[in-house]
């Protein structure tokens, strides 16, 4: 593994080589992870979701997600990781547009299938990152530039994929409305039946259509949206745990902590300690 370490011992950016197989068993990382699948087929498990894939493809995960890969056919992959202290995807939203597209989007499959030309481009970038990390004194400026280019290219390919999907697949307007309702009401409405009533459909019908359209049940999406908001406030603000619990409509900070730990395997404070507080936190004070 090649890596760049901060003066305080934080692993800022690293590249795990294919032979390391670090995702054979469930694991959580403090960093953002991009899995570059060179070849093979498998299933990517990420918190609430299960995603079949075939290489070459890119897979994405956010800090402290529980992830692993189950091989169907022999999978060869590299893992590029970076800490939020090294490159803040929220701060650089305009440059790369990956926050809410590649990362932190509960409605999209966290993968980007690659054609031959795209794969060659990413392989070239990975080679450049490898060369820089392996130098005696790697430059954080060079590495940030290469990482930004990698993420911007990933966003470009993902957007192209979504445009193709919108032209080739049937849009479910009712499920798009469910998504809008969830984004508006997730702090107050936490049962699938609440949304089924708003959509004037049976809970069973909502479950079937939601699972077909989003590859997740309504319950999964409701829970995941709440946990995503908790993670955002822990990472992007300096609010206390008590304030965040209040903002998310939990009865107290202790109940919030129990729910958060149940779904992330970490307490809110431990999550904040491991992922850090983003440089954009002061913008929201």
Short mmCIF file of C-alpha atoms in Angstrom, two decimals:
data_model
loop_
_atom_site.label_atom_id
_atom_site.label_comp_id
_atom_site.label_asym_id
_atom_site.label_seq_id
_atom_site.Cartn_x
_atom_site.Cartn_y
_atom_site.Cartn_z
CA UNK A 1 0.00 0.00 0.00
CA UNK A 2 1.24 3.46 -0.90
CA UNK A 3 0.05 6.38 1.24
CA UNK A 4 0.53 9.96 2.38
CA UNK A 5 0.39 10.55 6.14
CA UNK A 6 -0.27 13.88 7.87
CA UNK A 7 1.93 15.28 10.65
CA UNK A 8 -0.72 14.05 13.11
CA UNK A 9 -0.68 10.48 11.79
CA UNK A 10 -3.87 10.69 9.71
CA UNK A 11 -3.78 8.68 6.47
CA UNK A 12 -4.65 11.38 3.94
CA UNK A 13 -4.58 9.43 0.68
CA UNK A 14 -3.66 5.84 -0.04
CA UNK A 15 -3.76 3.27 -2.80
CA UNK A 16 -4.19 -0.41 -2.00
CA UNK A 17 -2.85 -2.69 -4.72
CA UNK A 18 -4.93 -5.48 -6.29
CA UNK A 19 -3.15 -8.31 -4.50
CA UNK A 20 -4.08 -7.02 -1.02
CA UNK A 21 -7.78 -8.08 -1.19
CA UNK A 22 -8.76 -5.81 1.70
CA UNK A 23 -12.51 -6.18 1.02
CA UNK A 24 -12.84 -9.93 1.40
CA UNK A 25 -14.54 -9.46 4.79
CA UNK A 26 -16.80 -6.63 6.09
CA UNK A 27 -14.77 -3.56 7.03
CA UNK A 28 -15.23 0.13 7.80
CA UNK A 29 -12.82 2.87 6.75
CA UNK A 30 -12.50 6.43 8.01
CA UNK A 31 -11.79 7.56 4.45
CA UNK A 32 -13.79 7.88 1.25
CA UNK A 33 -13.13 4.82 -0.89
CA UNK A 34 -13.14 4.28 -4.64
CA UNK A 35 -12.81 0.65 -5.69
CA UNK A 36 -11.41 0.30 -9.20
CA UNK A 37 -12.54 -3.12 -10.44
CA UNK A 38 -10.24 -4.15 -13.26
CA UNK A 39 -11.94 -7.45 -14.05
CA UNK A 40 -14.27 -10.10 -12.70
CA UNK A 41 -17.81 -10.20 -11.34
CA UNK A 42 -19.12 -9.96 -7.82
CA UNK A 43 -21.54 -8.36 -5.39
CA UNK A 44 -20.73 -5.13 -3.58
CA UNK A 45 -22.27 -4.94 -0.11
CA UNK A 46 -22.53 -1.41 1.28
CA UNK A 47 -24.54 -0.77 4.46
CA UNK A 48 -28.16 -0.98 3.31
CA UNK A 49 -27.55 -2.03 -0.28
CA UNK A 50 -26.45 -5.04 -2.35
CA UNK A 51 -25.10 -4.26 -5.81
CA UNK A 52 -24.03 -6.81 -8.45
CA UNK A 53 -21.19 -5.57 -10.69
CA UNK A 54 -19.01 -6.63 -13.58
CA UNK A 55 -15.61 -5.14 -14.29
CA UNK A 56 -14.32 -2.83 -15.39
CA UNK A 57 -16.25 -0.57 -13.07
CA UNK A 58 -15.85 1.90 -10.20
CA UNK A 59 -17.52 1.42 -6.81
CA UNK A 60 -17.87 4.18 -4.22
CA UNK A 61 -18.33 4.32 -0.44
CA UNK A 62 -18.35 7.05 2.20
CA UNK A 63 -16.51 7.04 5.54
CA UNK A 64 -17.60 4.39 8.06
CA UNK A 65 -19.87 2.50 5.69
CA UNK A 66 -19.67 -1.24 6.26
CA UNK A 67 -18.51 -2.64 2.92
CA UNK A 68 -17.17 -5.81 1.37
CA UNK A 69 -17.07 -7.68 -1.93
CA UNK A 70 -18.35 -11.19 -2.51
CA UNK A 71 -16.70 -12.72 -5.57
CA UNK A 72 -18.75 -14.56 -8.18
CA UNK A 73 -15.91 -14.78 -10.69
CA UNK A 74 -12.37 -13.82 -9.80
CA UNK A 75 -12.30 -10.10 -9.08
CA UNK A 76 -9.18 -7.95 -9.34
CA UNK A 77 -9.37 -4.46 -7.88
CA UNK A 78 -7.43 -1.52 -6.45
CA UNK A 79 -8.77 0.75 -3.71
CA UNK A 80 -8.12 4.50 -3.77
CA UNK A 81 -8.90 6.20 -0.45
CA UNK A 82 -8.77 9.79 0.76
CA UNK A 83 -9.62 11.49 4.03
CA UNK A 84 -11.98 14.47 4.21
CA UNK A 85 -9.14 16.49 5.76
CA UNK A 86 -7.13 15.96 2.57
CA UNK A 87 -9.86 16.61 0.01
CA UNK A 88 -13.29 17.92 1.07
CA UNK A 89 -15.88 16.89 -1.51
CA UNK A 90 -18.37 19.43 -0.14
CA UNK A 91 -15.90 22.32 -0.37
CA UNK A 92 -15.00 21.31 -3.94
CA UNK A 93 -18.60 20.62 -4.96
CA UNK A 94 -18.48 23.04 -7.91
CA UNK A 95 -15.24 21.62 -9.32
CA UNK A 96 -16.09 17.92 -9.21
CA UNK A 97 -19.84 17.67 -8.43
CA UNK A 98 -19.37 14.26 -6.83
CA UNK A 99 -21.06 14.87 -3.48
CA UNK A 100 -24.62 13.64 -3.91
CA UNK A 101 -23.71 11.85 -7.12
CA UNK A 102 -20.86 9.43 -6.45
CA UNK A 103 -21.10 9.74 -2.67
CA UNK A 104 -23.98 10.43 -0.28
CA UNK A 105 -26.88 9.57 -2.57
CA UNK A 106 -29.21 6.89 -1.21
CA UNK A 107 -31.20 6.61 -4.45
CA UNK A 108 -28.41 5.86 -6.93
CA UNK A 109 -26.39 2.68 -7.37
CA UNK A 110 -22.88 3.55 -6.08
CA UNK A 111 -21.09 2.32 -9.18
CA UNK A 112 -19.90 3.56 -12.55
CA UNK A 113 -19.49 0.90 -15.29
CA UNK A 114 -16.61 1.73 -17.61
CA UNK A 115 -16.19 1.26 -21.33
CA UNK A 116 -12.72 0.51 -22.72
CA UNK A 117 -11.78 4.15 -23.35
CA UNK A 118 -12.92 5.27 -19.88
CA UNK A 119 -11.13 2.38 -18.20
CA UNK A 120 -7.89 3.27 -19.99
CA UNK A 121 -8.22 6.88 -18.79
CA UNK A 122 -8.75 5.85 -15.18
CA UNK A 123 -5.95 3.31 -15.37
CA UNK A 124 -3.62 6.07 -16.55
CA UNK A 125 -4.68 8.29 -13.62
CA UNK A 126 -4.15 5.45 -11.14
CA UNK A 127 -0.65 4.90 -12.56
CA UNK A 128 0.10 8.61 -12.07
CA UNK A 129 -1.20 8.53 -8.49
CA UNK A 130 0.85 5.41 -7.80
CA UNK A 131 4.02 7.00 -9.16
CA UNK A 132 3.54 10.12 -7.03
CA UNK A 133 2.67 8.26 -3.83
CA UNK A 134 5.71 5.99 -4.27
CA UNK A 135 8.17 8.87 -4.57
CA UNK A 136 10.41 9.69 -1.62
CA UNK A 137 8.56 12.95 -0.88
CA UNK A 138 5.08 12.82 -2.48
CA UNK A 139 3.50 16.19 -3.22
CA UNK A 140 0.08 16.76 -1.69
CA UNK A 141 -0.60 19.41 -4.35
CA UNK A 142 0.03 16.96 -7.18
CA UNK A 143 -1.99 14.24 -5.46
CA UNK A 144 -4.93 16.58 -4.82
CA UNK A 145 -4.89 17.61 -8.47
CA UNK A 146 -4.85 14.01 -9.67
CA UNK A 147 -7.59 13.03 -7.21
CA UNK A 148 -9.74 15.95 -8.31
CA UNK A 149 -9.30 14.94 -11.93
CA UNK A 150 -10.19 11.34 -11.06
CA UNK A 151 -13.39 12.39 -9.25
CA UNK A 152 -14.39 14.91 -11.92
CA UNK A 153 -13.97 12.26 -14.62
CA UNK A 154 -15.99 9.80 -12.50
CA UNK A 155 -18.82 12.33 -12.17
CA UNK A 156 -18.77 12.93 -15.92
CA UNK A 157 -19.09 9.23 -16.68
CA UNK A 158 -21.80 8.77 -14.03
CA UNK A 159 -23.85 11.63 -15.49
CA UNK A 160 -23.51 10.11 -18.93
CA UNK A 161 -24.76 6.79 -17.57
CA UNK A 162 -27.78 8.49 -15.94
CA UNK A 163 -28.64 10.27 -19.18
CA UNK A 164 -28.53 6.97 -21.07
CA UNK A 165 -30.69 5.30 -18.41
CA UNK A 166 -33.29 8.05 -18.60
CA UNK A 167 -33.59 7.54 -22.34
CA UNK A 168 -33.65 3.75 -22.22
CA UNK A 169 -35.67 2.92 -19.10
CA UNK A 170 -39.19 3.61 -17.93
CA UNK A 171 -39.53 6.36 -15.38
CA UNK A 172 -41.82 5.65 -12.43
CA UNK A 173 -43.33 9.05 -11.65
CA UNK A 174 -44.91 7.78 -8.45
CA UNK A 175 -41.54 6.62 -7.15
CA UNK A 176 -39.98 9.93 -8.11
CA UNK A 177 -42.77 11.55 -6.09
CA UNK A 178 -41.98 9.22 -3.17
CA UNK A 179 -38.37 10.40 -3.37
CA UNK A 180 -39.51 14.03 -3.22
CA UNK A 181 -41.84 13.31 -0.32
CA UNK A 182 -39.07 11.53 1.56
CA UNK A 183 -36.65 14.41 1.04
CA UNK A 184 -39.28 16.81 2.38
CA UNK A 185 -40.61 14.74 5.29
CA UNK A 186 -37.90 12.33 6.48
CA UNK A 187 -37.51 14.21 9.76
CA UNK A 188 -41.14 13.71 10.73
CA UNK A 189 -42.53 10.75 8.76
CA UNK A 190 -40.66 7.52 9.50
CA UNK A 191 -43.07 4.74 8.51
CA UNK A 192 -43.62 3.39 4.98
CA UNK A 193 -47.38 3.56 5.60
CA UNK A 194 -47.10 7.35 6.05
CA UNK A 195 -45.77 7.69 2.51
CA UNK A 196 -48.16 5.09 1.11
CA UNK A 197 -51.03 7.23 2.42
CA UNK A 198 -49.61 10.37 0.79
CA UNK A 199 -49.25 8.48 -2.48
CA UNK A 200 -52.72 6.93 -2.12
CA UNK A 201 -51.38 3.42 -2.63
CA UNK A 202 -51.16 0.36 -0.42
CA UNK A 203 -47.98 -0.20 1.64
CA UNK A 204 -47.48 -3.48 -0.20
CA UNK A 205 -47.64 -1.77 -3.60
CA UNK A 206 -45.22 0.92 -2.40
CA UNK A 207 -42.75 -1.73 -1.25
CA UNK A 208 -42.90 -3.63 -4.54
CA UNK A 209 -42.49 -0.55 -6.75
CA UNK A 210 -39.83 1.03 -4.54
CA UNK A 211 -37.76 -2.15 -4.43
CA UNK A 212 -37.98 -2.52 -8.20
CA UNK A 213 -37.13 1.13 -8.88
CA UNK A 214 -34.54 1.98 -6.20
CA UNK A 215 -33.36 -1.58 -5.37
CA UNK A 216 -34.22 -0.84 -1.72
CA UNK A 217 -37.36 -1.10 0.38
CA UNK A 218 -39.13 2.04 1.64
CA UNK A 219 -37.99 1.20 5.19
CA UNK A 220 -34.37 1.02 4.03
CA UNK A 221 -34.60 4.38 2.27
CA UNK A 222 -36.30 6.08 5.23
CA UNK A 223 -33.65 4.83 7.65
CA UNK A 224 -30.78 5.52 5.29
CA UNK A 225 -31.96 9.08 4.64
CA UNK A 226 -32.09 9.81 8.36
CA UNK A 227 -28.65 8.33 9.00
CA UNK A 228 -27.24 10.22 6.01
CA UNK A 229 -28.50 13.49 7.48
CA UNK A 230 -26.99 12.60 10.85
CA UNK A 231 -23.62 11.91 9.20
CA UNK A 232 -23.77 15.20 7.31
CA UNK A 233 -24.43 17.21 10.45
CA UNK A 234 -21.70 15.39 12.37
CA UNK A 235 -19.18 15.99 9.59
CA UNK A 236 -20.25 19.34 8.13
CA UNK A 237 -21.20 21.28 11.27
CA UNK A 238 -19.84 21.97 14.73
CA UNK A 239 -23.20 21.37 16.39
CA UNK A 240 -23.16 19.30 19.55
CA UNK A 241 -24.53 15.74 19.56
CA UNK A 242 -27.45 17.05 21.62
CA UNK A 243 -28.22 19.75 19.03
CA UNK A 244 -28.06 17.26 16.18
CA UNK A 245 -30.38 14.86 18.01
CA UNK A 246 -32.86 17.72 18.50
CA UNK A 247 -32.60 18.75 14.84
CA UNK A 248 -33.37 15.18 13.77
CA UNK A 249 -36.41 14.98 16.07
CA UNK A 250 -35.06 12.37 18.46
CA UNK A 251 -36.41 12.48 22.01
CA UNK A 252 -32.90 12.88 23.42
CA UNK A 253 -29.23 12.49 22.51
CA UNK A 254 -29.00 9.05 24.10
CA UNK A 255 -31.75 7.56 21.95
CA UNK A 256 -30.18 9.19 18.89
CA UNK A 257 -26.83 7.65 19.79
CA UNK A 258 -28.37 4.18 20.14
CA UNK A 259 -30.12 4.41 16.76
CA UNK A 260 -27.02 5.80 15.04
CA UNK A 261 -24.77 3.09 16.48
CA UNK A 262 -27.26 0.37 15.53
CA UNK A 263 -27.00 1.34 11.86
CA UNK A 264 -23.34 2.40 11.65
CA UNK A 265 -21.60 0.33 14.35
CA UNK A 266 -20.18 3.58 15.72
CA UNK A 267 -21.41 6.18 18.19
CA UNK A 268 -21.98 9.71 16.81
CA UNK A 269 -18.92 11.00 18.68
CA UNK A 270 -16.70 8.18 17.42
CA UNK A 271 -17.91 8.79 13.87
CA UNK A 272 -17.05 12.48 14.23
CA UNK A 273 -13.65 11.68 15.72
CA UNK A 274 -12.75 9.28 12.90
CA UNK A 275 -14.05 11.32 9.95
CA UNK A 276 -13.24 14.76 11.34
CA UNK A 277 -15.15 18.01 11.05
CA UNK A 278 -15.10 19.41 7.53
CA UNK A 279 -13.51 22.73 6.71
CA UNK A 280 -16.93 23.89 5.51
CA UNK A 281 -18.35 23.55 9.05
CA UNK A 282 -17.52 27.16 9.81
CA UNK A 283 -19.54 28.30 6.79
CA UNK A 284 -22.73 26.99 8.43
CA UNK A 285 -22.29 28.54 11.88
#
